[in-house]
Short mmCIF file of C-alpha atoms in Angstrom, two decimals:
data_model
loop_
_atom_site.label_atom_id
_atom_site.label_comp_id
_atom_site.label_asym_id
_atom_site.label_seq_id
_atom_site.Cartn_x
_atom_site.Cartn_y
_atom_site.Cartn_z
CA MET G 1 0.00 0.00 0.00
CA ALA G 2 1.34 3.44 -0.86
CA ARG G 3 1.81 5.32 2.37
CA GLY G 4 -0.53 8.31 2.61
CA SER G 5 -2.82 7.23 -0.25
CA THR G 6 -5.60 5.96 2.00
CA ARG G 7 -5.99 5.35 5.67
CA PRO G 8 -4.30 2.02 6.52
CA THR G 9 -6.59 -0.77 7.67
CA SER G 10 -6.17 -3.80 9.92
CA ARG G 11 -5.97 -5.89 6.71
CA ASP G 12 -2.94 -3.83 5.64
CA VAL G 13 -1.31 -4.43 9.04
CA ALA G 14 -2.05 -8.17 8.79
CA GLN G 15 -0.48 -8.39 5.32
CA ALA G 16 2.60 -6.43 6.40
CA ALA G 17 3.08 -8.60 9.49
CA GLY G 18 2.23 -11.86 7.73
CA VAL G 19 -0.58 -12.74 10.14
CA SER G 20 -4.38 -12.93 10.12
CA GLN G 21 -6.66 -9.97 10.79
CA ALA G 22 -7.84 -11.85 13.89
CA ALA G 23 -4.28 -11.83 15.23
CA VAL G 24 -4.02 -8.09 14.56
CA SER G 25 -7.26 -7.53 16.48
CA LEU G 26 -6.00 -9.57 19.43
CA VAL G 27 -2.65 -7.77 19.62
CA LEU G 28 -3.94 -4.22 19.17
CA GLY G 29 -6.82 -4.95 21.55
CA ASP G 30 -4.26 -6.17 24.13
CA LYS G 31 -5.87 -9.61 24.32
CA TRP G 32 -3.07 -11.58 22.65
CA ARG G 33 -1.44 -13.19 25.71
CA GLY G 34 -1.83 -16.95 25.58
CA ARG G 35 -3.15 -16.74 22.00
CA VAL G 36 -0.22 -15.49 19.93
CA SER G 37 3.50 -15.40 20.66
CA GLU G 38 5.39 -12.38 21.97
CA THR G 39 7.38 -12.35 18.72
CA THR G 40 4.22 -12.23 16.63
CA ALA G 41 2.72 -9.52 18.83
CA GLU G 42 5.79 -7.35 18.41
CA ARG G 43 5.74 -7.91 14.64
CA VAL G 44 2.13 -6.71 14.52
CA ARG G 45 2.90 -3.64 16.64
CA GLN G 46 5.90 -2.80 14.45
CA ALA G 47 3.83 -3.11 11.28
CA ALA G 48 1.13 -0.87 12.76
CA ARG G 49 3.72 1.76 13.69
CA GLU G 50 5.34 1.71 10.27
CA LEU G 51 2.01 2.01 8.48
CA GLY G 52 0.72 4.67 10.85
CA TYR G 53 -2.30 2.52 11.60
CA ARG G 54 -4.82 3.78 14.15
CA PRO G 55 -7.79 1.60 15.11
CA ASN G 56 -11.28 2.98 14.59
CA LEU G 57 -12.12 3.31 18.27
CA ALA G 58 -15.66 4.50 17.71
CA ALA G 59 -16.51 1.44 15.63
CA ARG G 60 -14.74 -0.90 18.02
CA ASN G 61 -16.44 0.58 21.05
CA LEU G 62 -19.83 0.26 19.41
CA ARG G 63 -19.07 -3.34 18.55
CA LEU G 64 -17.87 -4.17 22.07
CA GLY G 65 -20.52 -2.12 23.86
CA ARG G 66 -17.79 -0.11 25.63
CA THR G 67 -17.04 3.58 25.99
CA ARG G 68 -13.39 2.97 27.01
CA THR G 69 -13.82 5.66 29.64
CA VAL G 70 -13.17 5.25 33.36
CA LEU G 71 -14.20 7.58 36.18
CA LEU G 72 -11.68 8.24 38.96
CA VAL G 73 -13.46 9.59 42.05
CA VAL G 74 -11.36 11.29 44.72
CA PRO G 75 -12.43 13.13 47.90
CA ALA G 76 -10.80 16.41 46.83
CA LEU G 77 -8.15 18.02 44.63
CA THR G 78 -6.52 19.94 47.48
CA THR G 79 -3.50 17.61 47.77
CA GLU G 80 -0.89 16.48 45.29
CA PHE G 81 -1.43 12.89 46.42
CA PHE G 82 -4.60 12.53 44.36
CA ALA G 83 -2.92 14.23 41.40
CA GLY G 84 -0.35 11.44 41.56
CA VAL G 85 -3.08 8.81 41.69
CA TYR G 86 -4.62 10.32 38.55
CA THR G 87 -1.27 10.50 36.75
CA GLY G 88 -0.55 6.82 37.40
CA ALA G 89 -4.05 5.69 36.45
CA ALA G 90 -4.09 7.76 33.24
CA ARG G 91 -0.67 6.42 32.21
CA VAL G 92 -1.85 2.81 32.34
CA ALA G 93 -5.21 3.68 30.79
CA ALA G 94 -3.56 5.38 27.81
CA ARG G 95 -1.52 2.27 27.06
CA HIS G 96 -4.78 0.33 26.73
CA GLY G 97 -6.73 2.94 24.76
CA PHE G 98 -8.81 4.15 27.72
CA GLY G 99 -9.47 7.67 28.92
CA VAL G 100 -9.82 8.75 32.56
CA VAL G 101 -12.26 11.36 33.82
CA LEU G 102 -11.24 12.82 37.19
CA TYR G 103 -14.14 13.64 39.50
CA PRO G 104 -13.66 15.19 42.94
CA SER G 105 -16.73 14.29 44.97
CA PRO G 106 -18.49 17.48 46.10
CA GLU G 107 -19.15 15.85 49.47
CA GLY G 108 -15.66 14.45 50.04
CA VAL G 109 -16.05 11.02 51.61
CA GLY G 110 -19.85 11.38 51.64
CA PRO G 111 -22.27 10.35 48.88
CA ALA G 112 -21.05 11.27 45.40
CA ARG G 113 -23.55 12.54 42.85
CA ASP G 114 -23.68 11.10 39.34
CA PRO G 115 -21.76 13.63 37.18
CA PHE G 116 -23.44 12.28 34.03
CA ALA G 117 -27.06 11.84 33.03
CA SER G 118 -26.35 8.15 33.49
CA ALA G 119 -22.93 6.95 34.55
CA GLN G 120 -23.82 3.42 33.50
CA ALA G 121 -24.28 4.59 29.91
CA ALA G 122 -21.18 6.82 29.87
CA LEU G 123 -18.57 4.68 31.65
CA ASP G 124 -16.95 1.27 31.61
CA GLY G 125 -15.94 1.38 35.25
CA VAL G 126 -15.14 3.44 38.34
CA ILE G 127 -12.02 3.75 40.51
CA ALA G 128 -12.75 5.35 43.86
CA SER G 129 -9.89 6.55 46.06
CA SER G 130 -10.16 6.87 49.84
CA MET G 131 -13.96 6.70 49.95
CA ALA G 132 -16.58 4.43 51.48
CA ALA G 133 -18.07 2.07 48.90
CA ASP G 134 -21.61 3.00 49.89
CA ALA G 135 -20.83 6.63 49.02
CA LEU G 136 -20.71 5.65 45.34
CA THR G 137 -24.13 4.08 44.90
CA ALA G 138 -25.43 6.84 42.62
CA ILE G 139 -22.43 6.59 40.32
CA ARG G 140 -21.97 2.84 40.28
CA GLY G 141 -25.59 1.85 39.83
CA ASP G 142 -25.95 -1.91 39.85
CA GLN G 143 -23.77 -2.72 36.87
CA LEU G 144 -20.52 -0.74 36.70
CA PRO G 145 -17.32 -2.50 37.78
CA LEU G 146 -15.82 -0.72 40.78
CA VAL G 147 -12.28 -0.78 42.15
CA MET G 148 -11.72 0.73 45.58
CA LEU G 149 -8.42 2.37 46.58
CA ASP G 150 -7.36 2.92 50.17
CA SER G 151 -10.47 1.17 51.47
CA ASP G 152 -11.50 -1.67 53.76
CA PRO G 153 -11.10 -4.93 51.79
CA GLU G 154 -13.53 -6.71 54.13
CA GLY G 155 -17.09 -6.45 52.87
CA SER G 156 -16.21 -3.97 50.12
CA LEU G 157 -18.79 -3.50 47.37
CA GLY G 158 -15.96 -3.17 44.86
CA ALA G 159 -14.95 -5.93 42.47
CA ALA G 160 -11.37 -5.37 43.72
CA THR G 161 -9.58 -3.35 46.38
CA VAL G 162 -6.06 -1.91 46.10
CA ASN G 163 -4.33 -0.59 49.22
CA LEU G 164 -1.07 0.94 50.31
CA ASP G 165 0.39 -0.82 53.34
CA ILE G 166 -0.63 2.00 55.67
CA ARG G 167 -0.54 -0.28 58.71
CA ASP G 168 3.13 -1.01 58.09
CA GLY G 169 3.84 2.69 57.56
CA VAL G 170 2.46 3.51 61.00
CA ARG G 171 4.41 0.58 62.46
CA GLN G 172 7.62 2.03 60.98
CA VAL G 173 6.87 5.46 62.48
CA ALA G 174 6.10 4.03 65.93
CA GLU G 175 9.18 1.81 66.01
CA HIS G 176 11.40 4.69 64.89
CA LEU G 177 10.14 6.96 67.68
CA LEU G 178 10.18 4.23 70.34
CA ALA G 179 13.78 3.38 69.41
CA LEU G 180 14.63 7.05 70.00
CA GLY G 181 13.34 6.72 73.55
CA HIS G 182 9.98 8.45 73.16
CA ARG G 183 7.26 7.25 75.53
CA ASP G 184 4.79 10.18 75.62
CA PHE G 185 2.92 10.40 72.31
CA LEU G 186 0.29 12.69 70.86
CA HIS G 187 -1.60 11.43 67.82
CA LEU G 188 -2.88 14.32 65.71
CA ALA G 189 -5.60 12.39 63.89
CA ALA G 190 -7.44 13.42 60.73
CA ASP G 191 -11.03 14.22 61.62
CA ILE G 192 -12.39 12.14 58.75
CA PRO G 193 -14.49 8.97 59.25
CA SER G 194 -12.70 6.72 56.76
CA TRP G 195 -11.09 3.29 56.90
CA THR G 196 -7.54 4.46 56.25
CA PHE G 197 -7.53 6.82 59.25
CA HIS G 198 -9.11 4.19 61.49
CA VAL G 199 -6.27 1.83 60.52
CA ARG G 200 -3.66 4.43 61.46
CA ALA G 201 -5.23 5.04 64.87
CA ARG G 202 -5.56 1.34 65.68
CA GLU G 203 -2.01 0.48 64.64
CA LEU G 204 -0.44 3.38 66.53
CA ALA G 205 -2.41 2.53 69.67
CA ALA G 206 -1.36 -1.12 69.40
CA ARG G 207 2.33 -0.30 68.95
CA VAL G 208 2.53 2.28 71.73
CA GLY G 209 0.35 0.15 74.01
CA SER G 210 2.73 -2.78 73.70
CA VAL G 211 5.56 -0.84 75.40
CA PRO G 212 5.45 -0.60 79.22
CA GLY G 213 5.28 2.98 80.44
CA ALA G 214 4.37 4.44 77.06
CA SER G 215 1.27 6.64 76.74
CA LEU G 216 -0.78 7.91 73.81
CA ARG G 217 -3.21 10.81 73.66
CA THR G 218 -5.28 11.75 70.61
CA ALA G 219 -6.49 15.08 69.23
CA ALA G 220 -8.60 15.29 66.07
CA ALA G 221 -8.19 17.98 63.42
CA PRO G 222 -9.44 18.70 59.90
CA ILE G 223 -6.75 18.19 57.26
CA SER G 224 -5.63 21.79 57.01
CA ILE G 225 -2.67 23.66 58.40
CA GLU G 226 -4.82 26.11 60.37
CA GLY G 227 -7.01 23.32 61.75
CA ALA G 228 -3.95 21.37 62.83
CA LEU G 229 -2.41 24.48 64.40
CA ALA G 230 -5.45 25.05 66.61
CA ALA G 231 -5.83 21.40 67.60
CA ALA G 232 -2.13 20.88 68.30
CA GLU G 233 -1.75 24.10 70.30
CA ALA G 234 -4.72 23.14 72.48
CA ALA G 235 -3.49 19.58 72.96
CA LEU G 236 0.08 20.55 73.78
CA THR G 237 -1.10 23.21 76.23
CA GLU G 238 -3.54 20.86 77.97
CA THR G 239 -0.93 18.15 78.36
CA GLY G 240 1.75 20.38 79.76
CA GLY G 241 0.77 19.74 83.38
CA ALA G 242 1.07 16.68 85.62
CA GLN G 243 0.94 14.21 82.74
CA GLY G 244 3.86 15.86 81.03
CA ARG G 245 4.01 17.26 77.53
CA PRO G 246 4.30 14.70 74.71
CA THR G 247 7.80 14.37 73.31
CA ALA G 248 6.53 13.01 69.97
CA VAL G 249 3.59 14.08 67.80
CA VAL G 250 2.48 11.55 65.17
CA CYS G 251 0.40 13.14 62.40
CA ASP G 252 -1.92 11.37 59.95
CA ASP G 253 -0.86 13.67 57.13
CA ASP G 254 1.97 16.04 56.20
CA LYS G 255 -0.38 19.04 56.23
CA LEU G 256 -1.27 18.26 59.83
CA ALA G 257 2.44 18.13 60.64
CA ALA G 258 2.91 21.63 59.16
CA GLY G 259 0.24 22.90 61.54
CA VAL G 260 2.05 21.22 64.45
CA TYR G 261 5.25 23.04 63.47
CA LYS G 262 3.45 26.37 63.84
CA ALA G 263 1.87 25.36 67.15
CA VAL G 264 5.17 24.16 68.62
CA ARG G 265 6.93 27.39 67.72
CA ARG G 266 4.04 29.50 69.00
CA LEU G 267 4.51 27.75 72.36
CA GLY G 268 8.22 28.59 72.38
CA LEU G 269 9.34 25.01 71.80
CA ARG G 270 11.77 23.56 69.26
CA ILE G 271 11.64 20.71 66.75
CA PRO G 272 13.18 18.19 67.31
CA GLU G 273 14.92 19.24 70.55
CA ASP G 274 11.69 19.52 72.55
CA VAL G 275 9.19 17.72 70.33
CA SER G 276 9.70 15.21 67.51
CA VAL G 277 7.12 15.38 64.72
CA THR G 278 6.24 12.86 62.00
CA GLY G 279 3.90 13.00 59.01
CA LEU G 280 2.51 10.55 56.50
CA ASP G 281 2.47 11.08 52.68
CA ASP G 282 5.87 12.62 51.83
CA LEU G 283 4.35 15.53 49.95
CA ALA G 284 6.57 18.29 48.52
CA LEU G 285 5.66 20.16 51.70
CA ALA G 286 7.76 17.72 53.75
CA THR G 287 11.06 19.11 52.45
CA ALA G 288 9.84 22.73 52.49
CA LEU G 289 9.48 22.60 56.28
CA ASP G 290 12.41 23.45 58.54
CA PRO G 291 13.64 21.08 59.78
CA GLU G 292 12.60 18.73 56.99
CA LEU G 293 9.87 16.33 58.01
CA THR G 294 10.28 12.67 58.89
CA THR G 295 7.37 11.01 57.13
CA VAL G 296 6.15 7.91 55.30
CA ARG G 297 6.53 7.94 51.54
CA LEU G 298 3.39 6.80 49.68
CA ASP G 299 3.89 6.15 45.97
CA SER G 300 0.69 7.75 44.70
CA GLU G 301 1.47 7.20 41.01
CA LEU G 302 2.09 3.49 41.54
CA PHE G 303 -1.13 3.44 43.55
CA GLY G 304 -3.03 4.86 40.57
CA GLU G 305 -1.31 2.45 38.19
CA ARG G 306 -2.26 -0.56 40.29
CA GLY G 307 -5.83 0.69 40.58
CA MET G 308 -6.20 1.02 36.81
CA GLU G 309 -4.54 -2.36 36.23
CA ALA G 310 -7.01 -3.92 38.66
CA LEU G 311 -9.99 -2.36 36.85
CA LEU G 312 -8.72 -3.48 33.45
CA ALA G 313 -8.32 -7.00 34.84
CA VAL G 314 -11.91 -6.93 36.13
CA LEU G 315 -13.16 -5.72 32.74
CA ASP G 316 -11.29 -8.57 31.04
CA GLY G 317 -12.50 -11.19 33.50
CA ARG G 318 -9.04 -11.68 35.02
CA THR G 319 -8.05 -11.78 38.69
CA PRO G 320 -6.28 -8.55 39.73
CA THR G 321 -2.85 -8.64 41.32
CA GLU G 322 -3.13 -9.01 45.09
CA GLY G 323 -1.00 -7.62 47.91
CA ASP G 324 -0.63 -4.18 49.45
CA ILE G 325 1.81 -1.67 47.98
CA PRO G 326 4.88 -1.22 50.25
CA VAL G 327 5.51 2.16 51.90
CA HIS G 328 8.75 3.51 53.35
CA LEU G 329 9.70 5.71 56.29
CA VAL G 330 11.90 8.66 55.26
CA VAL G 331 13.87 9.90 58.27
CA ARG G 332 14.73 13.59 58.21
CA GLY G 333 15.45 16.33 60.73
CA SER G 334 12.14 16.53 62.60
CA THR G 335 12.84 13.53 64.87
CA ALA G 336 15.57 13.04 67.46
CA ARG G 337 16.17 11.21 70.70
CA ALA G 338 13.75 12.07 73.49
CA GLY G 339 15.21 14.81 75.67
CA ALA G 340 17.86 15.69 73.09
#
């Protein structure tokens, strides 16, 4: 075929690669594994590239009854974490010819409204990050495949659940601080009724409670710097009497930690000499603080990738990859030995 004379077809790709049109359809539809060899698949892809072949997505979608569009629902767009989740999900989706619509729920972790006249008609599936499954009833309907991120795997309404190993992240924080000799802890907890924050509270209580003489107090705050400042200042002032002031403040989020920094300095204290502070996320904010924040690194892009891979597996009738995504403690200048 003379290049540029007409739009290349799958028959042209098949002839160039020396395979059947069925094989071309399998390879370019990413359904070739177990049906054609890797060598053949690469030959088809190479022929398609050389010919400049682009599949007719509209016709294929009509034939398959798919829109090749996925909705990613997040509680808010006020943190770079969810931007990373979107970036990872969109990267995997693009490789498979899918598009991703990002939808911040107007009610956060509460019920999400259907952003379309009918989500069932407009979407192939939904990925919901850090939300309760029952908050998505209006969007999911009774038919749409749903993958939950950062959610309770027990009793989930989703077809699959993908989680970061948040429990292990909190364990790493607690063991780091306990090894530094800290025994008086304040947990600045996110004032959000979601599974991931319940996990953090339970794990921290279990770790601190297992050490004789260690104590843990909790103060709740909205995830904002000003909210954390007010909650931390009140908690540190209240616990400055007979019980003793906490020597370590464990925060559910890096933004909360930034508020603690302001509260500590307002009280005339120093980090980490008087109070060690930890976060959880490893946002860009963590290295903008002085001293830089000890926190748990969550790979948000990998999180989004795994979520999209799980949804694609569900759509193809395959079993998604299991196992939580590892997280890592990053030790910086905001923690030191107790009494240092």
